[in-house]
Tab-separated table of C-alpha atoms in Angstrom:
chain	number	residue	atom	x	y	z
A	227	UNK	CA	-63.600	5.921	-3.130
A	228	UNK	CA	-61.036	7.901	-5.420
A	229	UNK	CA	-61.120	11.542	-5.618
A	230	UNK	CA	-61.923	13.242	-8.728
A	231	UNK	CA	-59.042	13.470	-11.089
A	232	UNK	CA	-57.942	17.121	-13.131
A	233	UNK	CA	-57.389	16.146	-16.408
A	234	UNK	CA	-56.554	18.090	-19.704
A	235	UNK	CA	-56.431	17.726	-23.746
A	236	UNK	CA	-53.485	15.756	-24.432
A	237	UNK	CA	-52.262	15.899	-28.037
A	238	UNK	CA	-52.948	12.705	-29.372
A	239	UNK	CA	-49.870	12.289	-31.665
A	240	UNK	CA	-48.286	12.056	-28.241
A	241	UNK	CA	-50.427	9.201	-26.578
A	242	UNK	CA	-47.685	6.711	-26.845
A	243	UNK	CA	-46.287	8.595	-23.763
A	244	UNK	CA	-48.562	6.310	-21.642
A	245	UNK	CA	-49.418	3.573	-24.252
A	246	UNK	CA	-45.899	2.708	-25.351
A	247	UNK	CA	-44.150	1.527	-21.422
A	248	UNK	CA	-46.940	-1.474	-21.787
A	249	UNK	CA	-49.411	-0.807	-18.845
A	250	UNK	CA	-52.780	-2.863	-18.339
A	251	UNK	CA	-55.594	-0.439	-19.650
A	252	UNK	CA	-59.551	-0.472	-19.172
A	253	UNK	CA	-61.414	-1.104	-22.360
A	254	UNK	CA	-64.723	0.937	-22.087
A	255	UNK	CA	-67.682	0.601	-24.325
A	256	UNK	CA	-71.279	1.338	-25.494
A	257	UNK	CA	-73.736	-0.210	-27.477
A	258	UNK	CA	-77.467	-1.005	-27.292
A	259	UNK	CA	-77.510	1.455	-24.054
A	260	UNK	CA	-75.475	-0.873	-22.201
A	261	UNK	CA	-71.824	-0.441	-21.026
A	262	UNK	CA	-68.833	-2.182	-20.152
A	263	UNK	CA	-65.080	-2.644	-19.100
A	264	UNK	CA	-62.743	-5.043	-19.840
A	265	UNK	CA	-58.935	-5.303	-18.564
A	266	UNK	CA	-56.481	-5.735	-21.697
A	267	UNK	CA	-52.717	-6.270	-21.540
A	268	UNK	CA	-52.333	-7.138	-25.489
A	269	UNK	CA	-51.927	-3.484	-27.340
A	270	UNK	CA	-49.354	-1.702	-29.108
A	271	UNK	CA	-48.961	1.552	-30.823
A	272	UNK	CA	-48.935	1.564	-34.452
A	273	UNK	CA	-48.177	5.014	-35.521
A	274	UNK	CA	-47.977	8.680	-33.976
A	275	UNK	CA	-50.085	10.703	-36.747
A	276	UNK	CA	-53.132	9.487	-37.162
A	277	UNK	CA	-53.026	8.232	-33.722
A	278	UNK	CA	-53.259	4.597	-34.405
A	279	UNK	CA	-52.995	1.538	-31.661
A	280	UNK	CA	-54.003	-2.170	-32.465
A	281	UNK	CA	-55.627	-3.998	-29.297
A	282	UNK	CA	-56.336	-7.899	-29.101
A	283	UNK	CA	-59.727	-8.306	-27.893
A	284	UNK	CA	-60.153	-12.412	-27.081
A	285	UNK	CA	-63.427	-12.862	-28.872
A	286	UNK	CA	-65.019	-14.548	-25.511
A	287	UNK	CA	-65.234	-11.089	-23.872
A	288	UNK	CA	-68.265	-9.691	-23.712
A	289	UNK	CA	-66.778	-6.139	-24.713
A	290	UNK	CA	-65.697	-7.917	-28.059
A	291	UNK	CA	-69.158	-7.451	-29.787
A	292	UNK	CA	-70.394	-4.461	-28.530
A	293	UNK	CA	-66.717	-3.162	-29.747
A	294	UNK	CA	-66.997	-4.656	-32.967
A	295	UNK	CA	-70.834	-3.390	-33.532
A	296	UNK	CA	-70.355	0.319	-32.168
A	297	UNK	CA	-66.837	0.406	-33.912
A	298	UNK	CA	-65.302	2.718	-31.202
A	299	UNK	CA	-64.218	2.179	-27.727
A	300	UNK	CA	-61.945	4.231	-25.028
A	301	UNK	CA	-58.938	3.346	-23.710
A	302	UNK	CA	-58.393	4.306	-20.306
A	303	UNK	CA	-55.278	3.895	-18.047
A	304	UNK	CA	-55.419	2.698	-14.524
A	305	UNK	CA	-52.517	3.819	-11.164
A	306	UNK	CA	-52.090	1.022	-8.602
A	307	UNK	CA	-54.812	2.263	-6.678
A	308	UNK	CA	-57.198	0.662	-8.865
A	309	UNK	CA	-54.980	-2.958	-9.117
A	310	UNK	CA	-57.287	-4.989	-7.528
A	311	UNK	CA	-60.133	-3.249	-10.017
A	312	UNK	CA	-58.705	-3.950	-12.474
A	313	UNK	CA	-58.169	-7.590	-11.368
A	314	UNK	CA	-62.090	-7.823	-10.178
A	315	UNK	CA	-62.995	-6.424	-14.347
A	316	UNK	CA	-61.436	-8.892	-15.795
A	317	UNK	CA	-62.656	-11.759	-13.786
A	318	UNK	CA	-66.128	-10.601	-14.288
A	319	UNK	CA	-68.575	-10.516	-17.533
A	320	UNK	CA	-70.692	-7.519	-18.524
A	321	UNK	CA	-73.044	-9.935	-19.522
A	322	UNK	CA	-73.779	-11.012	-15.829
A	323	UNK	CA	-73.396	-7.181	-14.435
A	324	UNK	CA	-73.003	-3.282	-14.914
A	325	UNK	CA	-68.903	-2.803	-13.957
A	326	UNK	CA	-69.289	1.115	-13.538
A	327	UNK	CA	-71.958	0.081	-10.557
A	328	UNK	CA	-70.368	-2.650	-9.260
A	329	UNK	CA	-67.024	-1.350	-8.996
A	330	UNK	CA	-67.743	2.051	-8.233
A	331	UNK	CA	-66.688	3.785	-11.184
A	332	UNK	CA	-67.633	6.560	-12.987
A	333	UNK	CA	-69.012	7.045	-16.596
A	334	UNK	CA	-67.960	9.958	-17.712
A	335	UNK	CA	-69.063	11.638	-21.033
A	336	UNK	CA	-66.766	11.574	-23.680
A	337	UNK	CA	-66.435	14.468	-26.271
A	338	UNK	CA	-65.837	12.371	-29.309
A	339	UNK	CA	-67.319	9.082	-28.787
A	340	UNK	CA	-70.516	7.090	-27.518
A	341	UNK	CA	-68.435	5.321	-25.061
A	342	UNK	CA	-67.620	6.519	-21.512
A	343	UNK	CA	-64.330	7.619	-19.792
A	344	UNK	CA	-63.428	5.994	-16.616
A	345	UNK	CA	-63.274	8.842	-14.142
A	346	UNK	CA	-60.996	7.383	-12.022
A	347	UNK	CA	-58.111	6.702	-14.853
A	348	UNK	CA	-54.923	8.765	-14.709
A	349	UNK	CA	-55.708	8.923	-18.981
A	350	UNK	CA	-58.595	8.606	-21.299
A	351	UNK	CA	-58.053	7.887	-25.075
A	352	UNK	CA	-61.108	7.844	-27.181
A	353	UNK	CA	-61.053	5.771	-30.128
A	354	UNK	CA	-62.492	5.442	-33.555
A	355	UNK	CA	-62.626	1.589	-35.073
A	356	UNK	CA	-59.417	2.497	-37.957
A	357	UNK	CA	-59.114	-1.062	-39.410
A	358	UNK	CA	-60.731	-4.446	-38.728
A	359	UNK	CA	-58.952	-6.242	-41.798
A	360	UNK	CA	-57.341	-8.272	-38.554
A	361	UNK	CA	-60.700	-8.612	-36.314
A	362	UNK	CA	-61.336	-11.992	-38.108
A	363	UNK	CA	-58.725	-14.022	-38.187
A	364	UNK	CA	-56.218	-12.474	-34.893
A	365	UNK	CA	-59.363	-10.583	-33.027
A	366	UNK	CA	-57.240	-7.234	-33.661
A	367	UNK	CA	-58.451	-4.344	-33.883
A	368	UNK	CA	-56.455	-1.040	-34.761
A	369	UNK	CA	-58.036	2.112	-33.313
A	370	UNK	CA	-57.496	5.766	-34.103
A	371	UNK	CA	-57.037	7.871	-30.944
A	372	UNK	CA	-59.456	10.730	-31.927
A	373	UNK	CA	-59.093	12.576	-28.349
A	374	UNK	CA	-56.952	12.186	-25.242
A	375	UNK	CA	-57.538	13.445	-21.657
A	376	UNK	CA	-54.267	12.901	-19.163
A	377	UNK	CA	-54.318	13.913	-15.568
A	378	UNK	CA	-52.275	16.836	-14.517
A	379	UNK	CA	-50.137	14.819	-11.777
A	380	UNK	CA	-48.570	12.840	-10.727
A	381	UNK	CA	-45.798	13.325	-14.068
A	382	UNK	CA	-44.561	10.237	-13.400
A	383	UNK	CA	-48.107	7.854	-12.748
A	384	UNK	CA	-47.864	4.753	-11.186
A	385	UNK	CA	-48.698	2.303	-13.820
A	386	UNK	CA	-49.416	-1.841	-13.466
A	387	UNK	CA	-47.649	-4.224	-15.911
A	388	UNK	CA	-48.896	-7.592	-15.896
A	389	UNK	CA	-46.452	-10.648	-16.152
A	390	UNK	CA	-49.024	-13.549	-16.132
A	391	UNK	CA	-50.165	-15.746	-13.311
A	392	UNK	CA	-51.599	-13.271	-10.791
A	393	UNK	CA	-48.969	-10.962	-10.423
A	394	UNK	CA	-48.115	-7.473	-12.049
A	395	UNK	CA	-45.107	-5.091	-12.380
A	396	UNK	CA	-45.371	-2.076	-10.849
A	397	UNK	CA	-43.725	1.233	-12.852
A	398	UNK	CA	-40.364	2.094	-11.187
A	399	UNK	CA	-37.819	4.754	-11.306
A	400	UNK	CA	-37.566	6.954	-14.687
A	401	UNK	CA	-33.999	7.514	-16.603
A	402	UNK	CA	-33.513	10.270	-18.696
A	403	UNK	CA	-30.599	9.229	-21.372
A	404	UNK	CA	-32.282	12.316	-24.416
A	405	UNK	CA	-28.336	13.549	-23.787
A	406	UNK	CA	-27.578	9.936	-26.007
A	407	UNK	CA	-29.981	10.607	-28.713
A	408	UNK	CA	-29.675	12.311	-31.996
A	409	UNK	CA	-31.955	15.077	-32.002
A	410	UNK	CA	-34.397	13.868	-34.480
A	411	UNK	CA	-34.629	10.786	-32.488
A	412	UNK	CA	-36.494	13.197	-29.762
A	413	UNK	CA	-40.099	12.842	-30.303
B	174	UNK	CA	-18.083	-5.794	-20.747
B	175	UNK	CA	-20.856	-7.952	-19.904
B	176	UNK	CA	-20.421	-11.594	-17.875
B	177	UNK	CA	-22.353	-14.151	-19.603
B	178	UNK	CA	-25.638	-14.826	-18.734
B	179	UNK	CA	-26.849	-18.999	-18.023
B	180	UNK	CA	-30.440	-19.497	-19.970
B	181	UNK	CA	-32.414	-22.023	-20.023
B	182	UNK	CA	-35.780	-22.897	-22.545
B	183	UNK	CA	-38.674	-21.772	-22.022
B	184	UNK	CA	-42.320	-22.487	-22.745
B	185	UNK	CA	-43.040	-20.497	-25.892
B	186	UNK	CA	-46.409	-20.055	-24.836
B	187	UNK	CA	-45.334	-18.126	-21.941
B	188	UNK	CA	-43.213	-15.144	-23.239
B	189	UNK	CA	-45.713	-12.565	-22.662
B	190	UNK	CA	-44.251	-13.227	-19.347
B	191	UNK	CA	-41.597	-11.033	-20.584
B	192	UNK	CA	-43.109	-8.874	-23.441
B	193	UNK	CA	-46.971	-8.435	-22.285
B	194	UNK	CA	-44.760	-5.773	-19.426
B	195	UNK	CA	-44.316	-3.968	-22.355
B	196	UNK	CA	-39.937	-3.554	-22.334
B	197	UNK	CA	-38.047	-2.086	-25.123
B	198	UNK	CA	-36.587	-5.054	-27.342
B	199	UNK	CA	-34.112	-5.779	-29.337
B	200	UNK	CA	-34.803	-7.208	-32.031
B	201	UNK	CA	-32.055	-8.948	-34.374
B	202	UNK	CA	-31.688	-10.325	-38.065
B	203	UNK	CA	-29.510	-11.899	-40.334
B	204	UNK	CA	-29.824	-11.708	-44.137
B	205	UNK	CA	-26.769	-12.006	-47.083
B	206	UNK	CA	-24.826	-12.905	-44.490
B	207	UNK	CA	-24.901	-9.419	-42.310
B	208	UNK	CA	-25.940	-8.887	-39.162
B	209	UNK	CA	-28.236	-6.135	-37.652
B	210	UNK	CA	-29.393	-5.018	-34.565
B	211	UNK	CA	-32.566	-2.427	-33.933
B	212	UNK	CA	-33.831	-0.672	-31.082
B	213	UNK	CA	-38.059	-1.629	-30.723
B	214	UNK	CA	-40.513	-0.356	-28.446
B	215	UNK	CA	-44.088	-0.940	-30.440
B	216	UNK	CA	-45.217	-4.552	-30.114
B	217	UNK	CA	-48.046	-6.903	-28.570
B	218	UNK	CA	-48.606	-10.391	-27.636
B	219	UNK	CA	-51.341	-11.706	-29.876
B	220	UNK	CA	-51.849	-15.571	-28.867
B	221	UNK	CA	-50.760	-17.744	-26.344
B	222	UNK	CA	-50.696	-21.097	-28.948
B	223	UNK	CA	-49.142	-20.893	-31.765
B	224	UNK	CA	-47.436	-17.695	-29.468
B	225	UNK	CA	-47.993	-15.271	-31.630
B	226	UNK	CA	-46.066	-11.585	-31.501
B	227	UNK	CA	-46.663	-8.074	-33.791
B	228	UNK	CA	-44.030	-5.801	-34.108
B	229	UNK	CA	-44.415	-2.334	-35.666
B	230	UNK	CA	-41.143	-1.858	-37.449
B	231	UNK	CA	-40.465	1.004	-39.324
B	232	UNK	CA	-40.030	0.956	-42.968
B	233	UNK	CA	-37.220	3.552	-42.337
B	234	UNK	CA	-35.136	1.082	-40.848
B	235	UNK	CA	-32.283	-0.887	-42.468
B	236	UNK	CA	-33.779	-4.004	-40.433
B	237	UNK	CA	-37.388	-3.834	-42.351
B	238	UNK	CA	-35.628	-5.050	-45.655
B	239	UNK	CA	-33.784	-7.745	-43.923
B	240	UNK	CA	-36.529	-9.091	-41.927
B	241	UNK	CA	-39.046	-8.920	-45.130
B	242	UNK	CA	-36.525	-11.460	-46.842
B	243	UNK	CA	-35.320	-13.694	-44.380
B	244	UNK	CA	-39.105	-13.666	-42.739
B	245	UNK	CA	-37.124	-14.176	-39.068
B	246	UNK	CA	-35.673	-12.278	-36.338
B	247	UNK	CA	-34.390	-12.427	-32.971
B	248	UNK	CA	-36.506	-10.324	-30.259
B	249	UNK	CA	-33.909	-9.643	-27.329
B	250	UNK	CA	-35.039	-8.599	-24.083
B	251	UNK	CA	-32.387	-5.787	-22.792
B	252	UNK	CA	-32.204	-5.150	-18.636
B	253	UNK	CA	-31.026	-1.635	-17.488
B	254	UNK	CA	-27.508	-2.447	-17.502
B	255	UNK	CA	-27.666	-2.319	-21.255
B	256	UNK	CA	-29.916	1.099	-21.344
B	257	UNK	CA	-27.219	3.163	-23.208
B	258	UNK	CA	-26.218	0.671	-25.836
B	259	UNK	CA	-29.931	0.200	-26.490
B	260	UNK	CA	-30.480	4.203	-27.006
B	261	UNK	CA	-26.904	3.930	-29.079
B	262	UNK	CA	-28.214	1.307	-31.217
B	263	UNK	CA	-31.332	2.976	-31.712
B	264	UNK	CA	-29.127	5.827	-32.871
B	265	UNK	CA	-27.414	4.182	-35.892
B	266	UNK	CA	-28.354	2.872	-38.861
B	267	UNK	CA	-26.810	-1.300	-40.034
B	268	UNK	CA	-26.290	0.512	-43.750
B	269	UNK	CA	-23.015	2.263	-41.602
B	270	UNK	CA	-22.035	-0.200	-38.849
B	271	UNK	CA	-21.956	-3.677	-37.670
B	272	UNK	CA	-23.611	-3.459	-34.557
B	273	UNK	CA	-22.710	-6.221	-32.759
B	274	UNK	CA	-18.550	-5.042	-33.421
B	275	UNK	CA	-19.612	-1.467	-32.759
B	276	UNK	CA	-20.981	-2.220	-29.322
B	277	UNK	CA	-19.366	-5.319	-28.313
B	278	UNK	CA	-22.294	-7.466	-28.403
B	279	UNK	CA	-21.787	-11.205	-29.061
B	280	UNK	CA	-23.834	-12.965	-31.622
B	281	UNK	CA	-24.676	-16.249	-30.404
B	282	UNK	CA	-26.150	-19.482	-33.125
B	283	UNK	CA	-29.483	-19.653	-32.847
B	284	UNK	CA	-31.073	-23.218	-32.490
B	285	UNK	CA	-34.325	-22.710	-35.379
B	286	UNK	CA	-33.641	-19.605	-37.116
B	287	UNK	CA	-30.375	-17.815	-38.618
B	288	UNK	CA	-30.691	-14.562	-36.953
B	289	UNK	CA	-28.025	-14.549	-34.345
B	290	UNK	CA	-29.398	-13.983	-30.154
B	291	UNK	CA	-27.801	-11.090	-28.264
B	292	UNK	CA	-25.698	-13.438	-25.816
B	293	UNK	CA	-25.907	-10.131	-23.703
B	294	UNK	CA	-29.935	-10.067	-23.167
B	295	UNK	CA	-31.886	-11.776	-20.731
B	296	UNK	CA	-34.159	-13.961	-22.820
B	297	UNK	CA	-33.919	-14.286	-26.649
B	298	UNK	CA	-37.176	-15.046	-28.463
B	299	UNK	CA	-36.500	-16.834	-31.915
B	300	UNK	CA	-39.173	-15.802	-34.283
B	301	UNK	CA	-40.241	-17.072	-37.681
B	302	UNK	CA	-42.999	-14.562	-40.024
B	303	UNK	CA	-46.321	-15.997	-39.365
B	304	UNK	CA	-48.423	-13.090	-41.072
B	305	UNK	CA	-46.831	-10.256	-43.201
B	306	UNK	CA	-50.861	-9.029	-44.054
B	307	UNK	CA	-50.034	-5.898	-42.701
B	308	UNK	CA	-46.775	-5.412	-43.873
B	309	UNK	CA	-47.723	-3.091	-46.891
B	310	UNK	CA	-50.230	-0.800	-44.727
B	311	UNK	CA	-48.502	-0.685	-41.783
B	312	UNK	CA	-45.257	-2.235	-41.040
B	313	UNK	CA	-46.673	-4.722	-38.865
B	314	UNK	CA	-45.209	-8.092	-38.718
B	315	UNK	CA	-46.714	-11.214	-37.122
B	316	UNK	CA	-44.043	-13.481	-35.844
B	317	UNK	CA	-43.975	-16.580	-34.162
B	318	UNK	CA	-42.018	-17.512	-31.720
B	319	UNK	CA	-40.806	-21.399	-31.905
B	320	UNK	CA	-37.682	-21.326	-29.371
B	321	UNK	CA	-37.552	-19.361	-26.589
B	322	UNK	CA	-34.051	-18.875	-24.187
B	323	UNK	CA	-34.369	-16.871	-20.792
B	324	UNK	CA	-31.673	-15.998	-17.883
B	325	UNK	CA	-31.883	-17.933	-14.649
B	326	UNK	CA	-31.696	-14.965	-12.635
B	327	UNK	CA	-32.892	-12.622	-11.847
B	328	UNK	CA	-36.392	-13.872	-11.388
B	329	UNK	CA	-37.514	-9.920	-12.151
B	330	UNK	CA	-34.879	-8.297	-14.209
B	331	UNK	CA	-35.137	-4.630	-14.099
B	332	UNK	CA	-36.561	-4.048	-18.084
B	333	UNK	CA	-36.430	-0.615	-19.740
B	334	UNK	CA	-39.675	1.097	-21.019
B	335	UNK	CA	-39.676	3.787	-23.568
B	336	UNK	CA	-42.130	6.721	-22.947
B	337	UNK	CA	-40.793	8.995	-25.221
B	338	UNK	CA	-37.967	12.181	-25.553
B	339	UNK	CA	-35.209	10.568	-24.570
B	340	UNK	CA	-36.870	9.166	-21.197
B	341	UNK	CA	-37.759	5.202	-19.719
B	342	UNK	CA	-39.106	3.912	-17.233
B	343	UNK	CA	-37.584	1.088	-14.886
B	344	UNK	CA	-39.599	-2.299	-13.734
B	345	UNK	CA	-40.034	-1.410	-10.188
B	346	UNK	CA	-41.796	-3.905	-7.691
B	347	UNK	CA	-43.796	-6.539	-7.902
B	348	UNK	CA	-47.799	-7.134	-7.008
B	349	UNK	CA	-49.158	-10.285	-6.491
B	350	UNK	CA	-52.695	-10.871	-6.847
B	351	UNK	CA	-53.092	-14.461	-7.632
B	352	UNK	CA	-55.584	-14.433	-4.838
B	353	UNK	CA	-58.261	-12.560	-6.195
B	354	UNK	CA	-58.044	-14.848	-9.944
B	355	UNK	CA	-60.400	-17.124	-10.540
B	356	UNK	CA	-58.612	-19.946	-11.184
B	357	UNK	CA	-58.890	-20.453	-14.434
B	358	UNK	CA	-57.544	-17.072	-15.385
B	359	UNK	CA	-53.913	-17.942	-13.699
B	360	UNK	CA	-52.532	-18.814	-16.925
C-alpha cells in the first residue's frame, strides 16, 4: 500500500515538465457513475498556453467512450512503484471490473473535473476535451490541461517508459546543459 | 568526431520501440536543394500499420516551411553522446547556417525520401506527410514512416529527454515485465 502523496498547484503552462520526457500515464475517467483507468503510452504535448496535449485512445478501450461522452478525463503520472499497476490496468477492461478497487487505488476528487485523480500518482493533470476534429478518423483526442497537481518530491521522479514487448525504460540520470541555450530558449 | 554507426532495417511497424520512450529527435528535411536540421521534443506514435507519427513543429521554425513543401522529413534518434549538438542545433536557425557543415554532421541518401539521415544517429525514420489536417490549427503533422534504419548496438542506447529549462533526462535501466502480459498484448 503507498503512502499518501503531498502534492501542490502546478502551473499548467508548465505541465510539459512531466509530459514532454514520454512516460506511461493513467487515463482516469467518469461517466454514467462509473470509473475507470487505462495505461497510455501514445501522447504528446501540443502547446504550453492553453495547456494543450493530444492522446491516442485505441477505440477498443473501454475508457474510449466514456472519454468521448463526458469530454474530459485526467491524466495522471505513475513512479516505478506502481510498474506492475500499471501493467495489471492495461491488461484489464473496466467493463469486466472497478480498477480503483481492484488495484487499490484511490479516487480522489478533482477540483475542475468529474473525473478522479489517482492518489497514488507523483502528478495529476485534469483535462477538458479541446478538439475531437481527430477522434474519428486517428482516435485522437487533444485535451486542455485545466489544473495540475505535482508531488513535492522526489524533484527528479522515477518515471516508466515503455519500449514495446513487455519491457519499459526506467528514467535515469538528469543533465543540465541551460549553460548551451540562448536565453529565450529557457522555458 | 563521431565513428560510424552499422544499421540495419527495421520493421516500420515497430519504431515506437524507439519513439513511444518519448527521446528528443531530430528531425531533418530537404527542400530547393538545402538542408536543415531541427531540434524536436513534442511527438506521439499514432498507429502501428500504416506506422503512423505526429510531430508538433513550430511554425517559428525555418524547418515548418520546408517540411510543408516537400511533405517529408527525416526523424533522427540522437544518444547522449550527441546531447550538446542537439541543444546547439536547437539554438540556431537553417535561415543562418547549414547545419550539417556547422556541426559536422554527415548527410547520408536516403533510400524513399530526399531528406538526407543524420549518419550520426542511432536509427533514422524516413517519413512521408500522411495528414497535414492539423497543420493550419496547430502545427501538427502526421507522417508516415515507410523505411526505417536502426544501429546494431547498443541494444538500449542511452536517449535524451527534454523536461524543460535547459535540463534532460537520461534512459536509465531497463524493466521487464513480459510476464505479467497477456499474450496478446506483447506486441
Amino acid at each position: 500500500m503507498s503512502l499518501a502523496i503531498t502534492k501542490v498547484d502546478y502551473p499548467v503552462s508548465q505541465v510539459r515538465r512531466y509530459l514532454e520526457p514520454g512516460p506511461v500515464v493513467l487515463v482516469s475517467s467518469k461517466w454514467n457513475g462509473k470509473t475507470n483507468i487505462m495505461t497510455l503510452g501514445w501522447h504528446t504535448v501540443l502547446e504550453f498556453s492553453p495547456s494543450l496535449v493530444g492522446l491516442m485512445i485505441s477505440g477498443g478501450n473501454h475508457s474510449f467512450e466514456m472519454i468521448r461522452h463526458s469530454r474530459e478525463c485526467v491524466i495522471n503520472v505513475p513512479l516505478t512503484d506502481l510498474a506492475e499497476t500499471v501493467v495489471r490496468i492495461g491488461n484489464t477492461s473496466g467493463a469486466d471490473i472497478d480498477k480503483f478497487a481492484e488495484f487499490n487505488l484511490t479516487a480522489q476528487e478533482a477540483d475542475e473535473v468529474d473525473a478522479p485523480l489517482i492518489q497514488q500518482c507523483y502528478a495529476n493533470f485534469e483535462c477538458c476535451l479541446y478538439d475531437d476534429v481527430l477522434v474519428e478518423r486517428y482516435n485522437f483526442f487533444i485535451f486542455e490541461v485545466v489544473k495540475a497537481h505535482v508531488a513535492t518530491s522526489p524533484e527528479h521522479p522515477e518515471t516508466i517508459h515503455y519500449t514495446g514487448k513487455g519491457e519499459f525504460m526506467v528514467s535515469g540520470k538528469t543533465m543540465n546543459l541551460s549553460a548551451l541555450f540562448r536565453p529565450e530558449m529557457l522555458i
